[in-house]
Coordinates of C-alpha atoms and ligand atoms in Angstrom, one line a residue:
M1 CA 5.3 21.4 -7.2
K2 CA 2.6 23.9 -6.6
R3 CA -0.6 22.3 -8.0
L4 CA -1.2 18.7 -9.0
L5 CA -4.3 17.7 -10.8
V6 CA -5.7 14.2 -9.9
T7 CA -8.6 13.0 -12.2
G8 CA -10.8 10.1 -11.1
A9 CA -10.3 11.3 -7.5
A10 CA -13.6 9.8 -6.3
G11 CA -12.7 6.3 -7.6
G12 CA -11.1 3.4 -5.6
L13 CA -7.5 4.4 -6.3
G14 CA -8.2 8.1 -6.2
K15 CA -9.7 7.9 -2.7
A16 CA -6.8 5.8 -1.5
M17 CA -4.3 8.3 -2.9
R18 CA -6.0 11.5 -2.0
G19 CA -4.4 11.8 1.5
R20 CA -1.0 10.3 0.3
L21 CA -0.5 12.7 -2.6
K22 CA -0.1 15.6 -0.2
S23 CA 3.6 14.8 -0.3
V24 CA 3.8 15.7 -4.0
A25 CA 2.2 19.2 -4.2
D26 CA 1.1 22.1 -2.1
T27 CA -2.4 22.1 -3.7
L28 CA -4.3 19.1 -5.0
R29 CA -6.9 19.8 -7.7
L30 CA -9.2 16.8 -7.4
S31 CA -11.7 16.1 -10.1
D32 CA -14.3 13.5 -11.0
I33 CA -17.7 13.2 -12.7
V34 CA -19.2 12.3 -9.4
D35 CA -19.3 14.1 -6.0
L36 CA -15.9 14.4 -4.2
G37 CA -17.2 15.1 -0.8
D38 CA -15.8 17.9 1.4
G39 CA -12.5 19.5 0.5
Q40 CA -9.6 20.1 2.8
P41 CA -7.8 23.5 2.8
H42 CA -5.1 22.2 0.4
E43 CA -7.7 20.8 -2.0
E44 CA -9.6 22.3 -5.0
L45 CA -12.6 20.2 -6.1
F46 CA -13.9 20.2 -9.7
T47 CA -16.8 18.2 -11.0
C48 CA -16.0 17.5 -14.6
D49 CA -16.9 15.1 -17.4
L50 CA -13.7 14.2 -19.2
G51 CA -15.7 14.1 -22.4
D52 CA -16.4 17.8 -22.2
R53 CA -13.6 19.8 -23.8
D54 CA -14.3 23.2 -22.3
Q55 CA -14.5 21.7 -18.8
V56 CA -11.3 19.8 -19.2
F57 CA -9.5 22.9 -20.4
R58 CA -10.6 24.8 -17.3
L59 CA -9.6 21.8 -15.2
V60 CA -6.0 21.7 -16.5
E61 CA -5.4 25.4 -16.4
G62 CA -2.7 26.3 -13.8
C63 CA -1.6 22.7 -13.0
D64 CA 2.0 21.7 -12.8
G65 CA 1.5 18.0 -13.0
I66 CA -1.3 15.5 -13.7
V67 CA -2.1 12.1 -12.3
H68 CA -4.8 10.8 -14.7
L69 CA -6.9 8.2 -13.0
G70 CA -10.3 9.1 -14.4
G71 CA -12.2 7.0 -16.8
I72 CA -13.9 3.7 -17.3
S73 CA -11.8 1.1 -15.4
V74 CA -13.3 -2.2 -16.4
E75 CA -14.8 -3.7 -19.6
D76 CA -18.0 -1.8 -20.6
K77 CA -20.1 -0.6 -23.5
F78 CA -17.9 1.0 -26.2
S79 CA -19.9 4.3 -26.0
K80 CA -19.0 4.7 -22.3
I81 CA -15.3 3.8 -22.9
M82 CA -15.2 6.1 -26.0
N83 CA -16.4 9.2 -24.0
A84 CA -14.2 8.8 -21.0
N85 CA -11.1 7.0 -22.2
I86 CA -10.8 8.1 -25.8
L87 CA -12.4 11.5 -26.2
G88 CA -11.5 12.2 -22.5
L89 CA -7.8 11.5 -23.1
Y90 CA -7.7 13.6 -26.3
N91 CA -9.3 16.5 -24.4
L92 CA -6.7 16.1 -21.6
Y93 CA -3.7 16.1 -23.9
E94 CA -5.0 19.1 -25.9
A95 CA -5.7 20.9 -22.6
A96 CA -2.2 20.1 -21.4
R97 CA -0.7 21.3 -24.7
A98 CA -2.5 24.6 -24.2
N99 CA -1.3 24.9 -20.6
G100 CA 2.5 24.4 -20.7
M101 CA 2.6 20.6 -21.0
P102 CA 2.6 19.6 -17.3
R103 CA 4.1 16.1 -16.8
I104 CA 1.4 13.4 -16.9
V105 CA 1.1 10.1 -15.0
F106 CA -1.3 8.0 -17.2
A107 CA -3.0 5.1 -15.4
S108 CA -2.8 2.6 -18.2
S109 CA -3.4 -1.0 -17.4
N110 CA -2.1 -4.6 -17.6
H111 CA -5.2 -5.2 -19.9
T112 CA -3.1 -3.7 -22.7
I113 CA -1.3 -7.0 -22.7
G114 CA -3.8 -9.3 -21.1
F115 CA -3.6 -12.0 -23.7
Y116 CA 0.1 -12.8 -22.9
Q117 CA 0.3 -16.0 -21.0
Q118 CA 1.2 -16.1 -17.3
N119 CA 4.4 -18.1 -18.1
E120 CA 5.7 -15.2 -20.2
Y121 CA 8.1 -12.5 -18.7
L122 CA 7.5 -9.2 -20.4
N123 CA 9.7 -6.1 -20.9
G124 CA 8.5 -2.6 -21.8
D125 CA 8.8 -3.2 -25.6
V126 CA 6.3 -6.0 -26.1
P127 CA 3.5 -5.5 -28.7
F128 CA 0.1 -4.8 -27.3
R129 CA -2.2 -7.8 -26.8
P130 CA -5.3 -6.2 -25.2
D131 CA -8.0 -8.4 -23.7
G132 CA -11.1 -6.3 -24.4
L133 CA -12.3 -2.8 -25.5
Y134 CA -11.2 -1.4 -22.1
G135 CA -7.7 -2.6 -22.8
V136 CA -7.8 -1.3 -26.4
S137 CA -8.8 2.2 -25.0
K138 CA -5.6 2.1 -22.8
C139 CA -3.6 1.1 -25.9
F140 CA -5.1 4.2 -27.6
G141 CA -4.1 6.3 -24.6
E142 CA -0.5 5.1 -24.7
A143 CA -0.3 5.7 -28.5
L144 CA -1.8 9.2 -28.0
A145 CA 0.8 10.0 -25.3
H146 CA 3.7 8.8 -27.5
M147 CA 2.4 11.0 -30.4
Y148 CA 2.3 14.1 -28.1
H149 CA 5.8 13.3 -26.9
D150 CA 7.3 12.9 -30.3
K151 CA 5.5 15.9 -31.8
F152 CA 5.5 18.3 -29.0
G153 CA 7.8 17.0 -26.2
Q154 CA 4.9 16.3 -23.7
E155 CA 6.3 13.9 -21.1
T156 CA 4.1 11.0 -19.8
A157 CA 4.6 8.0 -17.6
L158 CA 2.6 5.2 -19.1
V159 CA 1.9 3.2 -16.0
R160 CA 0.5 -0.3 -16.8
I161 CA -1.0 -0.9 -13.4
G162 CA -1.5 -4.5 -12.4
S163 CA -3.9 -4.6 -9.4
C164 CA -3.5 -1.6 -7.1
M165 CA -5.5 -2.3 -4.0
E166 CA -5.0 -2.8 -0.3
K167 CA -4.0 -6.5 -0.7
P168 CA -4.2 -9.2 -3.3
T169 CA -7.6 -11.0 -3.4
N170 CA -6.7 -14.0 -5.6
H171 CA -3.7 -16.0 -6.7
R172 CA -3.2 -14.0 -9.9
M173 CA -2.6 -10.9 -7.9
L174 CA 0.5 -12.5 -6.3
S175 CA 2.0 -11.4 -9.6
T176 CA 0.0 -8.3 -10.5
W177 CA -0.4 -6.6 -7.1
M178 CA 0.9 -3.1 -6.5
S179 CA 0.7 -1.6 -3.0
R180 CA -0.6 1.9 -2.7
N181 CA 2.6 2.9 -1.0
D182 CA 4.6 1.7 -4.0
F183 CA 2.2 3.5 -6.3
L184 CA 2.9 6.7 -4.3
S185 CA 6.7 6.3 -4.3
M186 CA 6.6 5.7 -8.1
I187 CA 4.6 8.9 -8.6
E188 CA 7.2 10.8 -6.5
C189 CA 10.0 9.4 -8.6
I190 CA 8.2 10.3 -11.8
F191 CA 7.8 13.9 -10.8
R192 CA 11.4 14.1 -9.4
V193 CA 13.4 12.7 -12.3
P194 CA 15.0 15.5 -14.4
R195 CA 14.0 13.9 -17.7
L196 CA 11.1 11.5 -17.9
G197 CA 10.4 10.9 -21.6
C198 CA 7.4 8.7 -22.3
P199 CA 8.3 5.3 -20.8
V200 CA 6.1 2.3 -20.1
I201 CA 6.3 1.5 -16.4
W202 CA 5.0 -1.8 -15.1
G203 CA 2.8 -1.0 -12.1
C204 CA 3.5 -3.8 -9.7
S205 CA 5.3 -4.2 -6.4
N206 CA 8.5 -6.1 -5.9
N207 CA 6.5 -9.4 -6.1
D208 CA 8.5 -12.7 -6.1
A209 CA 5.9 -13.9 -8.7
K210 CA 6.0 -10.8 -11.0
W211 CA 5.7 -11.2 -14.8
W212 CA 7.1 -7.8 -15.8
D213 CA 10.6 -6.3 -16.0
N214 CA 11.1 -2.6 -15.2
A215 CA 14.9 -2.6 -15.9
H216 CA 14.4 -0.1 -18.8
V217 CA 13.2 2.5 -16.2
S218 CA 15.9 2.1 -13.6
Y219 CA 16.8 5.8 -14.3
L220 CA 13.7 6.7 -12.3
G221 CA 15.3 5.5 -9.1
W222 CA 12.0 3.8 -8.1
K223 CA 12.5 0.8 -5.8
P224 CA 9.1 -0.8 -4.9
K225 CA 9.3 -2.2 -1.4
D226 CA 6.2 -4.4 -1.0
N227 CA 5.9 -8.0 -2.0
A228 CA 2.6 -9.9 -2.5
E229 CA 4.3 -13.1 -1.4
Q230 CA 3.5 -12.1 2.3
F231 CA -0.2 -12.9 1.4
R232 CA 0.3 -16.3 -0.3
A233 CA -0.4 -18.4 2.8
E234 CA -3.6 -16.4 3.5
L235 CA -4.8 -16.8 -0.1
D236 CA -4.0 -20.5 -0.2
A237 CA -6.1 -21.0 2.9
T238 CA -9.1 -18.8 1.9
V239 CA -9.3 -18.5 -1.9
P240 CA -9.8 -21.6 -4.3
R241 CA -7.5 -21.7 -7.2
P242 CA -9.0 -21.7 -10.7
A243 CA -8.6 -25.0 -12.7
P244 CA -5.4 -24.9 -14.8
E245 CA -7.3 -25.0 -18.1
D246 CA -9.4 -22.0 -17.0
P247 CA -8.4 -18.8 -19.0
I248 CA -8.1 -17.0 -15.7
A249 CA -5.2 -19.3 -14.9
I250 CA -3.6 -19.1 -18.3
Y251 CA -3.6 -15.4 -19.3
Q252 CA -2.1 -12.4 -17.6
G253 CA -5.4 -10.4 -17.9
G254 CA -7.2 -13.0 -15.8
P255 CA -11.0 -12.7 -15.7
F256 CA -11.0 -9.8 -18.3
V257 CA -10.1 -12.3 -21.1
R258 CA -13.5 -13.9 -20.6
D259 CA -15.6 -10.6 -20.8
P260 CA -17.9 -10.3 -23.8
I261 CA -18.2 -7.3 -26.0
F262 CA -21.1 -5.5 -24.2
K263 CA -24.1 -4.5 -26.3
E264 CA -25.2 -0.9 -26.5
D265 CA -28.8 -0.2 -25.3
Ligands
LIG301 P1 -12.5 3.6 -10.5 O1 -13.5 3.1 -11.5 O2 -12.8 3.2 -9.1 O3 -12.3 5.1 -10.7 C1 -12.4 5.8 -11.9 C2 -13.0 7.2 -11.7 O4 -13.1 7.8 -12.9 C3 -14.4 7.1 -11.0 O5 -14.5 7.8 -9.8 C4 -15.3 7.6 -12.1 O6 -16.4 8.3 -11.6 C5 -14.4 8.5 -12.9 N1 -14.9 8.7 -14.3 C6 -15.5 7.7 -15.1 N2 -15.9 8.3 -16.2 C7 -15.6 9.6 -16.1 C8 -15.8 10.8 -17.0 N3 -16.4 10.6 -18.2 N4 -15.4 11.9 -16.6 C9 -14.7 12.1 -15.4 N5 -14.5 11.1 -14.5 C10 -14.9 9.9 -14.9 O7 -11.1 3.0 -11.0 P2 -9.8 2.8 -10.1 O8 -9.7 1.4 -9.6 O9 -9.7 3.9 -9.1 O10 -8.6 3.1 -11.2 C11 -8.1 4.3 -11.5 C12 -7.5 4.3 -12.8 O11 -6.4 3.4 -12.8 C13 -8.4 3.9 -14.0 O12 -8.1 4.7 -15.1 C14 -8.1 2.5 -14.2 O13 -8.3 2.1 -15.6 C15 -6.6 2.4 -13.9 N6 -6.2 1.1 -13.4 C16 -6.5 0.7 -12.1 C17 -6.2 -0.5 -11.6 C18 -6.4 -0.9 -10.2 O14 -5.9 -1.9 -9.8 N7 -7.1 -0.1 -9.4 C19 -5.4 -1.4 -12.5 C20 -5.1 -0.9 -13.8 C21 -5.5 0.3 -14.2
LIG302 C1 -7.7 -3.0 -14.2 O1 -7.3 -2.4 -15.2 C2 -8.9 -2.5 -13.4 O2 -9.0 -1.1 -13.5 C3 -8.9 -3.0 -12.0 O3 -10.2 -2.8 -11.5 C4 -8.4 -4.4 -11.7 O4 -9.3 -5.3 -12.1 C5 -7.0 -4.6 -12.5 O5 -7.0 -4.1 -13.8 C6 -6.6 -6.1 -12.5 O6 -6.3 -6.6 -13.6 O7 -6.6 -6.7 -11.4

C-alpha cells in the first residue's frame, strides 16, 4: 500500500515495529502524543492526542491502512483510559469513516479475557471477562469495531495481543508471548487477505503452552513461527514461579487481575 498510519509509534511495540513495517507500505505515517525523534525519508511524523477529534481527522486523511497501537496500555485512572482508549477510538473510527474506511489493525489485549483460568483453552467466540478498566476499554474498542463493520463495512482485525516483547520474562508468557516477527507477519497477512471482515485474532506465537485457538482465522494464511518454549529452561533457572494459589498463577490476565481501581486525583 502507499501510506500506513501507525499510532502509538513512540511506545514499546511501536518503536520495535517502526523499522519492520517498511515491508508493508511505501510511506509510514507515525504518530504519538509524545516526541517521535527524527524521521527517515519514508516516514511522516505527527504529534497528536487521540482524544482530539480534529487532530485525528487530519492524521487519518490520505492513509490506506492503520495499525492502531496508541493508547493507555496498562491499568490506569479511568479519566486517562477514557480519553485515549474510548474517546480516542471513537475519533479514529469516525476519521476512518470519513476517509474511505482504510483497513484497521486494532491492538486489543488478552486483558479482555483476563479472568479466564489458565487451564481453559479459548476460541474466538468466548464472552469477554476483562480483568480491569484497561481490559474493559479494549472490550469497548472491539464492540465499536464490530458496530462500524456491521453498519458501514469497515474492516478491522481485533488482535488480542498476549505479551509482544523481545522474549518472555516470566512463566505466564510461555503461553502469552508473541514475537515481534510473528506480529509483523500477522500484519502482512491482515493487509494481504482479499476479505478480512472483523475477526478476533489471538496475538501469540506458536507456543507449545498457548491457551488460545486461532483456527477460525486460518483464512488469513498466518503461520506464526516462533515458540516461547525455547525460553523455558532460562526462565526456570532465573525467574521464581508464583505460588499455585496466587491469582497470577490462576488467571490468564496474570498480574493485571490484582490491580485496584485507581483513584482520580
Ligand atoms: P506503550 O504504552 O509502550 O505505547 C502506547 C503509546 O500510546 C505510547 O507511546 C503513548 O505515548 C501513546 N499514547 C497514550 N495515550 C495517547 C493519546 N491520548 N494520544 C496519542 N497517543 C497516546 O504500549 P505498547 O506496549 O507499545 O502497546 C501498544 C498497544 O498494544 C497498546 O494499545 C496496548 O494496549 C496493546 N497491547 C500491547 C501488548 C504488549 O505486549 N506490548 C499486549 C496487549 C496489548
Ligand atoms: C497488555 O495488554 C499490556 O499492554 C502489556 O504491557 C503486557 O503487560 C501484556 O498485556 C501482558 O499481558 O503481558
